Coordinates of N, CA and C in Angstrom, one line a residue:
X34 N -16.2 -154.4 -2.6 CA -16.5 -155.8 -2.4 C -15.9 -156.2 -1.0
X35 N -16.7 -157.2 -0.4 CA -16.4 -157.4 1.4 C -15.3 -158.1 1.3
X36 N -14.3 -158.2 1.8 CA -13.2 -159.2 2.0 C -13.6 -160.6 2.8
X37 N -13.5 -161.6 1.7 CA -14.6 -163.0 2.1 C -13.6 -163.7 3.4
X38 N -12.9 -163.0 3.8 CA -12.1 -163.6 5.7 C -12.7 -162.7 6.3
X39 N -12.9 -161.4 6.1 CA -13.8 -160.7 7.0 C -14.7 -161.7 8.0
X40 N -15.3 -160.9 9.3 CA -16.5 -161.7 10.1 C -17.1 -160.6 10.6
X41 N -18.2 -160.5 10.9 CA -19.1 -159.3 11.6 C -18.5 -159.2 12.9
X42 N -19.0 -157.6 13.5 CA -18.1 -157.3 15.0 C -18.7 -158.2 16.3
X43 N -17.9 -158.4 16.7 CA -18.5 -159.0 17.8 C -19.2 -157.7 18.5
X44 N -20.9 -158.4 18.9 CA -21.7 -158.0 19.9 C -22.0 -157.9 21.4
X45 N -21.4 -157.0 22.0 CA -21.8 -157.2 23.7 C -22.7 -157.5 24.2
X46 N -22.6 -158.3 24.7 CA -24.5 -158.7 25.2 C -23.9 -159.6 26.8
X47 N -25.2 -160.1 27.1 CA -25.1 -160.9 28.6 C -25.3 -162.1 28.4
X48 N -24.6 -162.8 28.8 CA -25.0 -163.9 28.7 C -26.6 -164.8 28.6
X49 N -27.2 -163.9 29.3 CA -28.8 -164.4 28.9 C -29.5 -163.7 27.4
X50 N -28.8 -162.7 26.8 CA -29.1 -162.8 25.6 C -28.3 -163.5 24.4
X51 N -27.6 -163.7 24.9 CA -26.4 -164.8 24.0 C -27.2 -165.7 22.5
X52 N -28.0 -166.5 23.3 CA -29.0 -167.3 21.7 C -29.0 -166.2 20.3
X53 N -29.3 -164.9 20.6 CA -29.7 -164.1 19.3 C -28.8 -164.0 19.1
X54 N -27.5 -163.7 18.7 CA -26.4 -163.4 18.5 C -25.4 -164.6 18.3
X55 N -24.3 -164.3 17.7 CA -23.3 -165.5 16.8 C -21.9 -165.4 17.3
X56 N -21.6 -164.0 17.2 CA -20.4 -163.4 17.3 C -20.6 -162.4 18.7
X57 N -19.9 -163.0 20.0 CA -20.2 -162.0 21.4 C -19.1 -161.7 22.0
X58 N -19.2 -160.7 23.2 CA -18.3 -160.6 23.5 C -18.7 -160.1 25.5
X59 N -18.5 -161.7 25.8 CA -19.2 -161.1 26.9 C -18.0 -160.9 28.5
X60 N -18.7 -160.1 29.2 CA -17.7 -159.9 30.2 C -18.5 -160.8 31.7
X61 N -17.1 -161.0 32.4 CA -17.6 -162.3 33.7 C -17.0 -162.4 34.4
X62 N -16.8 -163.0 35.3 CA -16.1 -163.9 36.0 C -15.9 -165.8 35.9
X63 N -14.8 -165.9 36.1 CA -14.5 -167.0 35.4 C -14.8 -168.2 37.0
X64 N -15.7 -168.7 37.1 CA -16.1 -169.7 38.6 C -15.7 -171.2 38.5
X65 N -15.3 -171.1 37.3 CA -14.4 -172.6 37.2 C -13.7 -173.2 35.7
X66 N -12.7 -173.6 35.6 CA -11.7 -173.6 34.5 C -11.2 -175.1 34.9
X67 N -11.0 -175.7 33.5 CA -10.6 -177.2 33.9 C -10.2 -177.5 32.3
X68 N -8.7 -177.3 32.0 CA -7.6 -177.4 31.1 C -8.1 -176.0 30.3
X69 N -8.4 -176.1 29.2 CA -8.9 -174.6 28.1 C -10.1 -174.2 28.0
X70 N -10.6 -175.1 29.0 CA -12.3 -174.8 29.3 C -12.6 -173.9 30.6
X71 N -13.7 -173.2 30.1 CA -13.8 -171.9 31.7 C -15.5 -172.2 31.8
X72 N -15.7 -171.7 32.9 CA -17.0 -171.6 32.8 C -17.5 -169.9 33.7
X73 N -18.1 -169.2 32.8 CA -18.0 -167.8 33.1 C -19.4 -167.5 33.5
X74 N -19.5 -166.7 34.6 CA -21.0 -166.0 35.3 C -21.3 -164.8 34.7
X75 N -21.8 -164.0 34.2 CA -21.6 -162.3 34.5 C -23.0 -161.8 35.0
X76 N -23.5 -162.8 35.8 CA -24.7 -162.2 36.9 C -25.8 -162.2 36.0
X77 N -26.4 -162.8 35.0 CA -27.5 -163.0 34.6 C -27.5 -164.6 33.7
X78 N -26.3 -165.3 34.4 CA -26.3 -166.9 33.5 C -24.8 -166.8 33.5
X79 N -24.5 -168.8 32.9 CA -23.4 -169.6 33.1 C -23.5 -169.5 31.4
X80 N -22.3 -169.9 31.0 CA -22.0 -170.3 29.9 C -20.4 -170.5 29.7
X81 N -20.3 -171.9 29.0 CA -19.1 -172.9 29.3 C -18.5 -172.1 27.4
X82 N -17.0 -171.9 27.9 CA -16.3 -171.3 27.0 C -15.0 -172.1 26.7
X83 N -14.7 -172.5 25.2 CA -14.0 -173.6 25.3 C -13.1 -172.9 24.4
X84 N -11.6 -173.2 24.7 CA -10.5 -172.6 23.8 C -9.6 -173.3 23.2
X85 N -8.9 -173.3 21.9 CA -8.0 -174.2 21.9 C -7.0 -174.1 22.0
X86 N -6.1 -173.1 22.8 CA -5.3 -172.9 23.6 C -5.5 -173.1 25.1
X87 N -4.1 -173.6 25.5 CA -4.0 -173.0 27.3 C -4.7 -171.5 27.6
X88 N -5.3 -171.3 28.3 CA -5.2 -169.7 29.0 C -4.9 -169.6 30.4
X89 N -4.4 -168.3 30.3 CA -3.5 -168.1 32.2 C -4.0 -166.9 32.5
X90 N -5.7 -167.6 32.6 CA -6.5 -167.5 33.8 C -6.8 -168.0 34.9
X91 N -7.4 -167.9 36.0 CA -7.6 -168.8 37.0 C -9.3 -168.2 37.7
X92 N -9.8 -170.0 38.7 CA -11.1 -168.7 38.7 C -11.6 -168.0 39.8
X93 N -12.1 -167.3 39.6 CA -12.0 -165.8 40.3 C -12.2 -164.5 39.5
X94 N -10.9 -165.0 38.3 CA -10.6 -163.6 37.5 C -11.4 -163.1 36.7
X95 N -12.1 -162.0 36.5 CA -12.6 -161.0 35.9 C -12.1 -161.8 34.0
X96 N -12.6 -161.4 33.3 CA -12.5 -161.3 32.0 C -13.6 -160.8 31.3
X97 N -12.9 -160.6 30.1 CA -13.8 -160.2 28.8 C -13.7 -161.3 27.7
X98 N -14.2 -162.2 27.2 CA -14.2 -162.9 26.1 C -14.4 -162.8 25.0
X99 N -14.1 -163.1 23.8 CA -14.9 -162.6 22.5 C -14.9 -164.0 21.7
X100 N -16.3 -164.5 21.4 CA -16.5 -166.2 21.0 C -17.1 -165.9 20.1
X101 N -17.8 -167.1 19.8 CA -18.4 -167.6 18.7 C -19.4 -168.5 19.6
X102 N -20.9 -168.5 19.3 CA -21.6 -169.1 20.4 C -22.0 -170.3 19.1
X103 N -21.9 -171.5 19.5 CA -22.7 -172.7 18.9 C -22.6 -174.2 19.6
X104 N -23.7 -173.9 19.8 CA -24.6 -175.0 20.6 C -24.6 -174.6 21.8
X105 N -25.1 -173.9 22.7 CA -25.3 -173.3 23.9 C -24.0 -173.4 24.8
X106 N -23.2 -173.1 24.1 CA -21.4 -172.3 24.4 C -20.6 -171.5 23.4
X107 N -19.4 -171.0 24.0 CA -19.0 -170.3 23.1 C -17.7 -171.1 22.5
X108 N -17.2 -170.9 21.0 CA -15.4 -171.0 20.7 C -14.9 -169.9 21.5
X109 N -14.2 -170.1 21.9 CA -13.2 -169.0 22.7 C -12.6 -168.3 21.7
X110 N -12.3 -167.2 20.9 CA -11.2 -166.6 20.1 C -10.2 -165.5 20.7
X111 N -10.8 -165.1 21.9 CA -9.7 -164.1 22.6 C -10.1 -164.0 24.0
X112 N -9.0 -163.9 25.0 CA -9.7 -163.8 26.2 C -8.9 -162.2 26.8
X113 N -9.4 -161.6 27.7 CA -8.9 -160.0 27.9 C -9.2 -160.1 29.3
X114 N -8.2 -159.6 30.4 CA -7.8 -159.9 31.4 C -8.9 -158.1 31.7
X115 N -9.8 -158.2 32.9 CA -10.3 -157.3 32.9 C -10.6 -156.9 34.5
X116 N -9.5 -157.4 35.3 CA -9.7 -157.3 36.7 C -9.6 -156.2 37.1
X117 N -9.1 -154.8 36.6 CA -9.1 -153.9 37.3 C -10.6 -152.8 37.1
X118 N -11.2 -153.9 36.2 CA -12.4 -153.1 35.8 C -13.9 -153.1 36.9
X119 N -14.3 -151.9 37.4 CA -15.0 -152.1 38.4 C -17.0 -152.5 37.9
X120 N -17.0 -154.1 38.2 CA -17.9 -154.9 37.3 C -19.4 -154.2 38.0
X121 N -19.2 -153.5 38.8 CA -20.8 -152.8 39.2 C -20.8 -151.7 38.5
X122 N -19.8 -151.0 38.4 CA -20.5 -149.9 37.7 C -20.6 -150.3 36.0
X123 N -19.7 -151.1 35.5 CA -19.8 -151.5 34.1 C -21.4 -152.3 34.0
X124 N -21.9 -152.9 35.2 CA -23.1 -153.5 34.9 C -24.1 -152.5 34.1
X125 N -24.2 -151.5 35.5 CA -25.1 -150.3 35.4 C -24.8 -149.4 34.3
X126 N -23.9 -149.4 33.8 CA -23.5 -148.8 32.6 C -24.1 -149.0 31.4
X127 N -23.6 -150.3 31.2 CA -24.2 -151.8 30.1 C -25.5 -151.5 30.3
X128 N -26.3 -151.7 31.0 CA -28.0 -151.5 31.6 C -28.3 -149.9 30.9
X129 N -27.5 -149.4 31.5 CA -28.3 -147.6 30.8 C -27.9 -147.4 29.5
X130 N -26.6 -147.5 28.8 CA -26.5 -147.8 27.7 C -27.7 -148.4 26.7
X131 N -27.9 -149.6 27.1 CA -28.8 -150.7 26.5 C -30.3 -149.8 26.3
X132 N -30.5 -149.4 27.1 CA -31.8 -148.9 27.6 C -32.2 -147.4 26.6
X133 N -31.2 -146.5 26.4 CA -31.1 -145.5 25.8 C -31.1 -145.7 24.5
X134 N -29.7 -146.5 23.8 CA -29.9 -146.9 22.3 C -30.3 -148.1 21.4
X135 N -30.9 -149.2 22.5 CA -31.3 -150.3 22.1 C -32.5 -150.5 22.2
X136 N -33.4 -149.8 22.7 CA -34.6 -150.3 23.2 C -35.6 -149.9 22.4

C-alpha cells in the first residue's frame, strides 16, 4: 500500500513544457529575485518561482529547482546551487536524451 505523504518524482523538463507536468524540476538561471521570489530563464521561457523561505541566491546564479507548478509558477520546495555545471553542454544533453527515450 502507497504511503499517503508520499508525492510522485519530480519531472525534468523546460520550462516551455512545464503546463503538462505538476511536480518539476527545472534548471536556469536566476535573472531576477526580489525577497523569496526568483524569476528563472533556462533558454526556452521565464517562469516566476516563489518560496517560503529566504534563499541565498543572487541573480546570475545557475540553479536547479524542484516545485510544484500551479497557476503558471512554481512553489519553490528546494533550490540546488548548480554553477559549476556547464549549462551548454547539459542543454544538449537534456535535448539528446529527450530525443532517444522520450520521443
Amino acid at each position: 500500500m502507497p504511503d499517503k505523504f508520499s508525492k510522485p518524482p519530480f519531472k525534468k523538463v523546460r520550462i516551455k513544457e512545464i503546463a503538462q507536468e505538476k511536480y518539476v524540476s527545472v534548471v536556469g538561471a536566476i535573472i531576477k529575485k526580489d525577497g523569496n521570489d526568483i524569476l528563472l530563464d533556462d533558454g526556452t521561457g521565464q517562469i516566476e518561482v516563489v518560496f517560503s523561505e529566504d534563499i541565498n541566491f543572487k541573480e546570475g546564479d545557475i540553479v536547479r529547482v524542484f516545485g510544484v507548478y500551479i497557476s503558471k509558477s512554481l512553489k519553490g520546495e528546494l533550490i540546488q546551487d548548480m554553477s559549476s555545471l556547464d549549462i551548454k553542454l547539459y542543454r544538449e544533453s537534456f535535448d539528446k536524451i529527450k530525443s532517444i527515450y522520450y520521443s
